[in-house]
Amino acid sequence: MPCALYPKPCALCPVLMTDKPFFTQQDLYNAGFDPKEALGEPGQFPYTRGIQPTMYRGRLWTMRQYAGMGDAEASNLRYKFLLANGTAGLSVAFDLPTQIGYDSDDPMSLGEVGKVGVAIDSIEDMERLFADIPLDKISTSMTINSTASILLALYVAVAKRQNIPLDKLSGTVQNDVLKEYIARGTYIYPVNHALRIVTDMFAWTTHHAPDWNPISISGYHMREAGSTAAQEVAFTLANGMAYVQAALVAGLEIDNFAPRLSFFFNSHNNFLEEIAKFRAARRIWAHIMRDKFGAKNPRSWMLRFHTQTAGSTLTAQQPENNIVRTTLQALAAVLGGTQSLHANGYDEALALPTEEAARIALRTQQILAHESGVAQAIDPLAGSYLIEMQTNEIEQQAKDYFSRIEAMGGMLRAIERGWVQQEIQNAAYKAQQQVDSGEAVVVGVNRFAQETEVEIPTQRIDESLERKQIERVRASRMRRDPRRWQAAIDGVTHAARGGGNLMPAILEAVESNCTVGEIAGAMRGVFGEYQETVVV
C-alpha cells in the first residue's frame, strides 16, 4: 500500500520512495514538522536525537560479538579470543535444547546439542562457560527466552560462587517470549504463564540485581522473519506495551522497572530507512511511557537498544560481499544511536563464524568507532529533509498498527489470533517475490552472479562434543545430593502452583544442581505447553 507521502512504493521498502528525487523544507512544513517538538536536543525528551547528551563523544557503544558453539569449554575459548581482540561485552548464544528446556541427554535433543550455540545443562556447565572471566568486570548479554529465568539464575549462582555481589553484575537477558510466538518458535508455556515468569524476573532483578536488564524486547527476529521496518517498530513496541501492562497488573511500580527495559533491533540493508527507524522508535517509546503509562522518571522514557546486523541479508554466494553489507548495516545502527552492536560474520550464511570472520566483524566496529569520525558527531543527520520525513512516516505507520492492534483487544489477542504472524508472512512473501522477479537486486545472487564459487573455510562442530556433553550431565546427576535435588524441584513446582515469585525457587534449584531440563519440566508439569495458532 502506498504511504501518505509518496504515490508508489519501491522494492523492499514501503517508506523510501524512488519517484521523488529530493525533499525540501516545504515538504517538512507541509507534513507539520515542528523541530522543537519532534527533535529537541540530544539527551532530552523525546530522545529522537539520542538518549545521551554527548552520545559517543562521551562513551562508545558496547561492541559485542554473539558467540556460542559446542560445549562450555569451546565457547569459553571463543569468549577469551574476542575479549583479547577488544570486544567490550559478551553475547551468549545457546543451543536449541537449552532454549526450549531440554537436557542434552533428552531424546528430543538428539543431533542438536551444541549446534547453534553452547549447550548448558547445569551450574557446572555455566562455571566452565565463564571460567577465568570476571563477571563483575564485563557485561554479558544472553539470548535466551523461554528458559531465561533458569539461565539468569545459573549466571547469578556462578557470580555468587565467585564471591561477586549481585549489584556488580551488568548485562541483559533477552527474556522476550512474545516474539517467540510471533516469529521464532522457541516457546514452551502458554502466554499468560510465560508473562508471569517475565514479570517475576522484573521484580526480582529490581531488588537483587539493579544493574541487570531483565528483558531485551526484540524486533530483530520479526525482521529476520520478513517484516518491514515499520512493522518491526510497531510490533516490537506493541510487545513492550504488553510487558509494561503485565508488570503493572502484577503490582510493580512503573518507575521501579521501566528504567531497566531494553530493546533489540535489526539493522537491515536500506541504510537511510534504518537510521530513520531507530530515531522513530525512540520518539514513539518516549511518548508511550510518559503519556500513556504516566512514568515520571526520565530514564523510564528512554529507549535503550542493542542492534545486530541482518543475518537474513547474508548470502552463501560470494560471501565476501557480506562484509560490505555488514559494514553499511553497522554504520546505520551507529548513526541511529545504538547503545550496543553486534556485527555478523561474513560466513554466517554457511556456518557458525570462524575466528577469522569474527575478528573481521569486530574490526569493522572498531574502524567505524576509531577511524570514520562518525563517533565525534551527535546525530549528524538531524534536520535532513529525507531523514525527518522518513522518521515521521515510520512513526505514523507504527501508530496505525497500534490502532489496529487495540481494536483487536491488544497485542496478546493479536498474537493468539495469528494476525501479527500473518502480517509478517505477507511482507516476507512480497519481498521474496521482488527478489525472484529481479525487481529487488541481491548482488551475487540474482545479478552479478559467478559461475563458480570459491570455497571458504567454515567452522565445524566436533560431533564427539554431543556425546561428551551427555556424559557430563549424567555424571553431574550422579554426584548431587538426591534429597536436596528433590526438595529443590518440589520447590519449583510449589512456586509455579502458587502466586509467589518464581526466581528464588529457581535459584535454589540451580544451586542444588538441578538441570535446565528438570526445572523447565517442573514448570511444564504445572503450566502445560503452548499450542500454536496455525496461520494459512
XYZ file of C-alpha atoms in Angstrom:
536
model
C 0.000 0.000 0.000
C 1.425 3.452 -0.866
C 2.287 5.603 2.118
C 0.879 9.025 2.869
C 3.827 10.910 1.403
C 4.517 9.168 -1.904
C 2.392 7.524 -4.592
C 4.380 4.383 -5.374
C 6.498 2.094 -3.146
C 9.881 0.885 -4.289
C 11.167 -2.672 -3.982
C 11.621 -3.952 -0.439
C 10.832 -0.567 1.108
C 7.396 0.856 1.882
C 8.801 4.155 3.141
C 11.636 5.450 0.963
C 10.237 6.128 -2.496
C 12.201 6.304 -5.721
C 9.999 8.616 -7.725
C 10.572 11.681 -5.516
C 14.219 12.529 -6.089
C 14.718 15.039 -3.291
C 12.985 16.808 -0.418
C 12.807 20.388 0.730
C 11.967 22.350 3.831
C 8.496 22.822 2.362
C 7.901 19.065 2.471
C 8.575 19.079 6.200
C 6.414 22.149 6.673
C 3.537 20.557 4.777
C 3.854 17.467 6.986
C 3.501 19.638 10.103
C 7.089 19.089 11.246
C 7.993 21.067 14.386
C 11.700 20.583 15.229
C 11.191 21.627 18.846
C 8.518 19.024 19.419
C 9.859 16.303 17.126
C 13.583 16.599 17.799
C 14.595 18.507 20.896
C 18.246 18.195 21.868
C 20.324 15.024 22.294
C 19.625 13.522 25.702
C 16.287 15.312 26.042
C 12.686 14.214 25.525
C 11.568 12.804 23.104
C 15.117 11.463 22.536
C 14.822 11.423 18.739
C 18.442 12.597 18.646
C 19.698 10.021 21.150
C 19.350 9.253 24.841
C 22.681 10.792 25.932
C 23.651 14.473 25.539
C 27.168 13.550 24.387
C 26.376 10.179 22.737
C 29.595 8.516 21.515
C 31.771 11.510 22.348
C 31.222 10.538 25.974
C 31.244 6.757 25.585
C 31.362 4.460 22.577
C 28.677 1.893 22.005
C 29.375 -1.528 23.568
C 30.948 -3.776 20.943
C 29.506 -7.247 21.400
C 30.103 -10.368 19.339
C 27.400 -13.015 19.603
C 29.069 -16.366 20.128
C 28.477 -19.852 21.429
C 29.170 -23.266 19.982
C 29.624 -26.830 21.111
C 30.239 -27.169 24.814
C 31.164 -24.685 27.518
C 34.917 -25.103 27.070
C 34.792 -24.393 23.334
C 32.666 -21.287 23.878
C 34.879 -20.098 26.739
C 37.852 -20.158 24.385
C 35.950 -18.059 21.819
C 34.972 -15.515 24.511
C 38.584 -15.165 25.602
C 39.608 -14.732 21.965
C 37.031 -11.959 21.493
C 37.990 -10.213 24.741
C 41.667 -10.348 23.742
C 40.743 -8.710 20.412
C 38.930 -5.803 22.019
C 35.263 -6.745 22.395
C 33.693 -4.846 25.276
C 30.879 -7.255 26.161
C 29.993 -10.899 25.738
C 26.876 -12.121 23.971
C 25.963 -15.762 24.566
C 24.263 -17.991 22.009
C 22.662 -21.144 23.427
C 21.881 -24.352 21.578
C 18.306 -25.303 20.722
C 17.772 -27.823 23.552
C 18.820 -25.205 26.121
C 16.489 -22.666 24.518
C 13.427 -24.905 24.801
C 14.190 -26.545 28.131
C 15.597 -29.979 27.342
C 18.779 -31.509 28.716
C 21.447 -32.751 26.344
C 20.625 -36.406 27.045
C 16.911 -35.966 26.359
C 15.757 -37.839 23.212
C 14.326 -34.515 21.974
C 17.886 -33.103 21.884
C 19.371 -35.738 19.608
C 21.508 -34.152 16.889
C 21.042 -30.588 18.175
C 23.435 -30.444 21.126
C 25.891 -27.561 20.701
C 24.967 -26.977 17.067
C 23.602 -23.401 17.003
C 25.035 -22.318 20.338
C 26.520 -23.605 23.564
C 24.925 -26.488 25.456
C 24.192 -25.589 29.094
C 22.636 -28.232 31.331
C 23.724 -27.322 34.853
C 25.669 -24.942 37.057
C 28.812 -26.940 36.270
C 28.448 -26.026 32.575
C 27.864 -22.363 33.457
C 31.022 -22.322 35.583
C 33.025 -23.766 32.696
C 31.481 -21.255 30.293
C 32.754 -18.282 32.332
C 35.943 -19.811 33.725
C 38.595 -17.117 34.317
C 36.211 -14.392 33.129
C 35.434 -11.928 35.959
C 31.691 -11.342 35.844
C 31.958 -8.031 37.692
C 34.277 -6.625 35.006
C 32.330 -7.446 31.833
C 28.784 -7.009 30.588
C 27.042 -10.172 29.436
C 24.067 -10.469 27.119
C 22.270 -13.817 26.971
C 19.995 -14.580 24.036
C 17.524 -16.824 25.812
C 13.774 -16.518 26.218
C 11.550 -19.359 27.412
C 14.243 -20.613 29.805
C 15.600 -17.130 30.562
C 14.757 -17.329 34.266
C 16.816 -20.527 34.602
C 19.822 -19.185 32.685
C 19.800 -15.945 34.656
C 19.665 -17.981 37.868
C 22.654 -20.015 36.659
C 24.600 -16.825 35.895
C 23.749 -15.407 39.332
C 24.766 -18.679 41.017
C 28.144 -18.619 39.267
C 28.657 -15.000 40.343
C 27.892 -15.990 43.938
C 30.487 -18.762 43.704
C 32.960 -16.120 42.500
C 32.002 -14.012 45.583
C 30.747 -11.212 43.334
C 27.989 -9.033 44.812
C 24.893 -9.175 42.616
C 24.710 -5.386 42.405
C 28.014 -5.558 40.484
C 26.530 -7.674 37.692
C 25.660 -5.894 34.457
C 24.112 -7.253 31.300
C 20.884 -8.340 29.697
C 18.819 -11.474 29.391
C 16.603 -11.385 26.306
C 13.541 -12.870 28.032
C 11.185 -11.699 25.248
C 8.732 -14.571 24.947
C 6.088 -12.725 22.934
C 8.263 -12.517 19.848
C 8.789 -16.288 20.132
C 5.082 -16.834 19.496
C 5.258 -14.355 16.603
C 8.429 -15.134 14.713
C 10.840 -17.611 16.220
C 9.096 -20.565 17.824
C 11.218 -21.417 20.882
C 8.295 -21.022 23.254
C 7.298 -23.507 25.957
C 4.432 -22.331 28.145
C 1.058 -20.726 27.387
C 1.294 -16.967 27.033
C -0.159 -15.990 30.414
C 2.242 -18.231 32.325
C 5.184 -17.064 30.216
C 4.307 -13.447 31.059
C 4.227 -14.301 34.752
C 7.809 -15.596 34.524
C 8.846 -12.377 32.754
C 7.309 -10.082 35.369
C 8.725 -12.197 38.212
C 12.165 -11.512 36.728
C 11.380 -7.781 36.538
C 10.575 -7.761 40.254
C 13.499 -9.959 41.296
C 16.192 -8.057 39.387
C 14.861 -4.708 40.639
C 15.594 -5.765 44.205
C 18.607 -8.068 43.772
C 20.465 -7.148 40.551
C 19.635 -3.478 39.911
C 22.122 -3.016 37.040
C 20.793 -6.023 35.127
C 18.363 -5.540 32.227
C 15.649 -8.186 32.768
C 14.395 -8.045 29.179
C 15.506 -7.119 25.685
C 12.280 -6.539 23.754
C 13.193 -7.787 20.343
C 12.224 -6.727 16.853
C 15.262 -8.458 15.400
C 13.648 -11.841 14.840
C 10.486 -10.360 13.354
C 12.659 -8.552 10.812
C 14.535 -11.761 10.100
C 11.158 -13.424 9.506
C 10.376 -10.820 6.844
C 8.719 -7.826 8.494
C 9.121 -4.333 7.118
C 10.929 -1.629 9.077
C 7.636 -0.065 10.151
C 6.269 -3.456 11.260
C 9.450 -4.099 13.232
C 8.960 -0.864 15.163
C 5.197 -1.303 15.596
C 5.185 -4.922 16.761
C 8.246 -4.527 18.989
C 6.826 -1.521 20.805
C 3.389 -3.173 20.997
C 5.084 -6.116 22.733
C 6.803 -3.599 25.003
C 3.465 -2.121 25.985
C 2.139 -5.618 26.729
C 5.063 -6.289 29.077
C 4.606 -2.969 30.851
C 0.892 -3.628 31.277
C 1.558 -7.137 32.609
C 4.054 -5.763 35.137
C 1.582 -3.125 36.296
C -1.137 -5.767 36.713
C 1.352 -7.797 38.771
C 1.632 -4.828 41.126
C 5.011 -3.406 40.098
C 5.661 0.339 40.133
C 6.467 1.576 36.642
C 9.440 3.731 37.579
C 10.945 0.817 39.516
C 11.248 -1.475 36.492
C 10.924 0.687 33.359
C 14.435 2.223 33.523
C 15.902 -1.279 33.013
C 13.792 -2.212 29.987
C 15.938 -2.593 26.884
C 15.278 -3.304 23.208
C 16.927 -5.240 20.379
C 16.611 -4.197 16.741
C 17.776 -5.419 13.366
C 19.862 -3.217 11.090
C 18.844 -4.113 7.554
C 20.038 -3.152 4.100
C 18.224 0.113 3.422
C 20.729 2.466 5.004
C 18.664 5.644 5.311
C 15.442 3.878 6.274
C 17.216 2.057 9.110
C 18.561 5.291 10.584
C 15.076 6.802 10.487
C 13.627 3.639 12.046
C 15.816 3.882 15.143
C 15.020 7.566 15.612
C 11.285 6.952 15.232
C 11.321 4.082 17.737
C 12.946 6.275 20.389
C 10.434 9.067 19.919
C 7.402 6.769 19.971
C 8.535 4.946 23.113
C 9.217 8.193 24.969
C 5.638 9.331 24.371
C 4.201 5.903 25.231
C 5.969 5.752 28.578
C 5.314 9.356 29.573
C 1.866 9.955 28.118
C 0.220 6.513 28.086
C 1.688 4.928 31.211
C 2.449 8.071 33.210
C 6.063 7.267 34.052
C 7.715 10.155 35.916
C 11.382 9.161 35.790
C 13.019 10.382 32.547
C 15.032 7.154 32.466
C 11.726 5.314 32.071
C 11.093 7.268 28.859
C 14.393 6.315 27.219
C 14.507 3.538 24.639
C 17.905 1.877 25.081
C 18.685 -0.691 22.410
C 21.146 -3.234 21.105
C 21.499 -3.782 17.364
C 22.585 -6.760 15.318
C 23.242 -6.593 11.613
C 20.782 -8.505 9.428
C 21.530 -12.209 9.208
C 18.787 -12.700 6.630
C 20.626 -10.460 4.152
C 23.793 -12.580 4.190
C 24.361 -14.713 1.110
C 26.106 -18.032 0.678
C 27.062 -16.852 -2.822
C 30.124 -14.593 -2.884
C 30.192 -14.463 0.951
C 32.903 -11.779 0.971
C 30.176 -9.361 -0.181
C 28.648 -9.796 3.252
C 31.486 -7.740 4.769
C 30.219 -4.725 2.809
C 26.608 -5.401 3.762
C 27.512 -5.728 7.421
C 29.582 -2.548 7.394
C 26.711 -0.476 5.995
C 24.255 -2.023 8.442
C 26.589 -1.379 11.370
C 27.079 2.232 10.273
C 23.299 2.720 10.073
C 22.980 1.452 13.654
C 25.666 3.858 14.855
C 24.123 6.820 13.034
C 20.792 5.716 14.501
C 22.186 5.943 18.032
C 22.504 2.323 19.200
C 23.859 1.558 22.686
C 25.498 -1.721 21.712
C 26.176 -3.542 18.474
C 26.948 -6.971 17.064
C 28.244 -7.265 13.507
C 27.676 -10.625 11.810
C 30.488 -12.736 10.440
C 30.690 -12.798 6.658
C 30.473 -16.612 6.613
C 27.293 -16.985 8.684
C 25.141 -17.979 5.703
C 27.293 -21.120 5.630
C 28.063 -21.957 9.267
C 28.822 -20.506 12.666
C 31.557 -17.891 12.195
C 35.207 -18.831 12.210
C 37.685 -16.888 14.345
C 38.787 -15.001 11.241
C 35.219 -13.974 10.389
C 34.536 -12.957 13.993
C 37.711 -10.857 14.040
C 36.784 -9.071 10.806
C 33.309 -8.343 12.200
C 34.798 -6.894 15.381
C 37.384 -4.891 13.424
C 34.514 -3.461 11.355
C 33.059 -1.928 14.514
C 36.454 -0.712 15.690
C 37.189 1.000 12.370
C 33.799 2.721 12.469
C 34.487 3.854 16.026
C 38.073 4.996 15.683
C 38.726 5.813 12.006
C 35.489 7.010 10.394
C 34.860 10.101 12.531
C 31.155 9.309 12.969
C 31.546 8.861 16.723
C 32.538 12.524 17.053
C 29.223 13.827 15.684
C 25.991 13.604 17.678
C 23.065 12.638 15.422
C 24.711 14.185 12.340
C 21.682 13.563 10.092
C 19.195 15.511 12.225
C 17.354 18.059 10.118
C 17.904 16.149 6.875
C 14.694 16.605 4.942
C 14.653 12.990 3.856
C 15.577 11.521 7.254
C 12.980 13.582 9.096
C 10.282 12.728 6.530
C 11.105 9.028 6.845
C 11.188 9.212 10.642
C 7.734 10.811 10.628
C 6.356 8.267 8.172
C 7.616 5.246 10.137
C 6.142 6.769 13.276
C 2.769 7.213 11.566
C 2.749 3.687 10.161
C 3.559 2.300 13.621
C 0.716 4.299 15.169
C -1.660 2.961 12.509
C -0.665 -0.560 13.565
C -1.216 0.314 17.232
C -4.781 1.367 16.398
C -5.473 -1.912 14.611
C -3.987 -3.940 17.459
C -6.021 -2.044 20.047
C -9.199 -2.671 18.047
C -8.469 -6.409 18.251
C -8.197 -6.283 22.028
C -4.464 -5.795 22.429
C -1.215 -7.459 21.410
C -1.802 -10.751 23.209
C -5.084 -11.226 21.380
C -3.492 -10.243 18.057
C -0.759 -12.850 18.596
C -3.185 -15.574 19.668
C -5.291 -14.930 16.548
C -2.188 -15.215 14.367
C -2.775 -11.739 12.930
C 0.727 -10.400 13.645
C 2.267 -13.553 12.186
C 0.145 -13.172 9.058
C 1.171 -9.544 8.561
C 4.837 -10.548 8.688
C 4.299 -13.523 6.386
C 2.596 -11.299 3.828
C 5.501 -8.824 3.919
C 8.034 -11.642 3.586
C 6.187 -13.136 0.625
C 6.069 -9.797 -1.143
C 9.779 -9.206 -0.587
C 10.682 -12.669 -1.896
C 8.554 -12.097 -4.999
C 10.544 -8.925 -5.697
C 13.818 -10.825 -5.371
C 12.580 -13.670 -7.566
C 11.432 -11.247 -10.274
C 14.675 -9.271 -10.155
C 12.894 -6.086 -9.084
C 14.957 -6.208 -5.890
C 18.635 -6.758 -6.660
C 20.725 -9.059 -4.464
C 24.312 -8.731 -5.661
C 25.869 -12.091 -6.395
C 22.518 -13.896 -6.324
C 20.087 -12.551 -8.926
C 22.554 -10.159 -10.532
C 26.356 -10.143 -10.919
C 26.474 -13.861 -10.148
C 29.566 -16.028 -10.733
C 29.524 -19.404 -12.439
C 31.947 -20.870 -9.925
C 32.209 -20.038 -6.263
C 35.427 -20.058 -4.245
C 35.171 -22.283 -1.196
C 35.959 -20.619 2.120
C 36.897 -22.349 5.383
C 33.916 -22.808 7.724
C 33.507 -23.551 11.408
C 32.731 -27.204 12.121
C 31.344 -28.516 15.392
C 33.093 -31.664 16.590
C 30.457 -34.408 16.533
C 32.006 -36.001 19.629
C 31.046 -32.961 21.731
C 27.431 -34.145 21.929
C 28.465 -37.477 23.399
C 30.804 -35.799 25.887
C 28.086 -33.360 26.958
C 25.643 -36.201 27.524
C 28.229 -37.991 29.658
C 28.809 -34.793 31.663
C 25.167 -34.177 32.504
C 24.670 -37.796 33.541
C 27.783 -37.713 35.731
C 26.598 -34.464 37.308
C 23.319 -36.098 38.310
C 25.215 -38.941 39.974
C 27.291 -36.543 42.107
C 24.498 -34.395 43.529
C 22.637 -34.781 46.813
C 19.365 -36.504 45.817
C 17.402 -35.192 48.822
C 18.414 -31.585 48.186
C 17.698 -32.049 44.492
C 14.208 -33.421 45.100
C 13.384 -30.680 47.607
C 14.506 -28.028 45.115
C 12.435 -29.466 42.250
C 9.435 -29.703 44.570
C 10.070 -26.048 45.460
C 9.839 -25.023 41.795
C 6.590 -26.973 41.382
C 5.137 -25.416 44.528
C 6.155 -21.897 43.436
C 4.640 -22.423 39.992
C 1.339 -23.532 41.533
C 1.329 -20.629 43.976
C 1.340 -16.911 43.426
C 4.796 -16.059 44.726
C 7.865 -15.016 42.756
C 9.417 -17.958 40.902
C 13.005 -16.697 40.892
C 14.024 -17.704 44.463
C 12.856 -21.284 43.870
C 14.658 -21.451 40.507
C 17.854 -20.068 42.044
C 17.716 -22.683 44.813
C 17.189 -25.358 42.157
C 20.241 -24.438 40.070
C 22.368 -24.191 43.229
C 21.147 -27.704 44.109
C 22.471 -28.994 40.750
C 19.048 -29.347 39.170
C 19.365 -29.247 35.385
C 17.761 -26.852 32.933
C 15.528 -29.612 31.604
C 14.410 -30.678 35.060
C 13.488 -27.158 36.140
C 11.697 -26.411 32.866
C 9.975 -29.791 33.150
C 8.688 -28.976 36.633
C 7.103 -25.788 35.288
C 5.768 -27.661 32.229
C 4.006 -30.004 34.621
C 2.137 -27.066 36.162
C 1.731 -24.627 33.257
C 1.390 -27.016 30.308
C 2.657 -26.206 26.816
C 1.543 -23.617 24.279
C -0.300 -24.812 21.190
C 0.386 -22.619 18.173
C -2.345 -20.980 16.105
C -1.668 -22.158 12.546
C -1.645 -19.310 10.024
C -2.540 -20.262 6.463
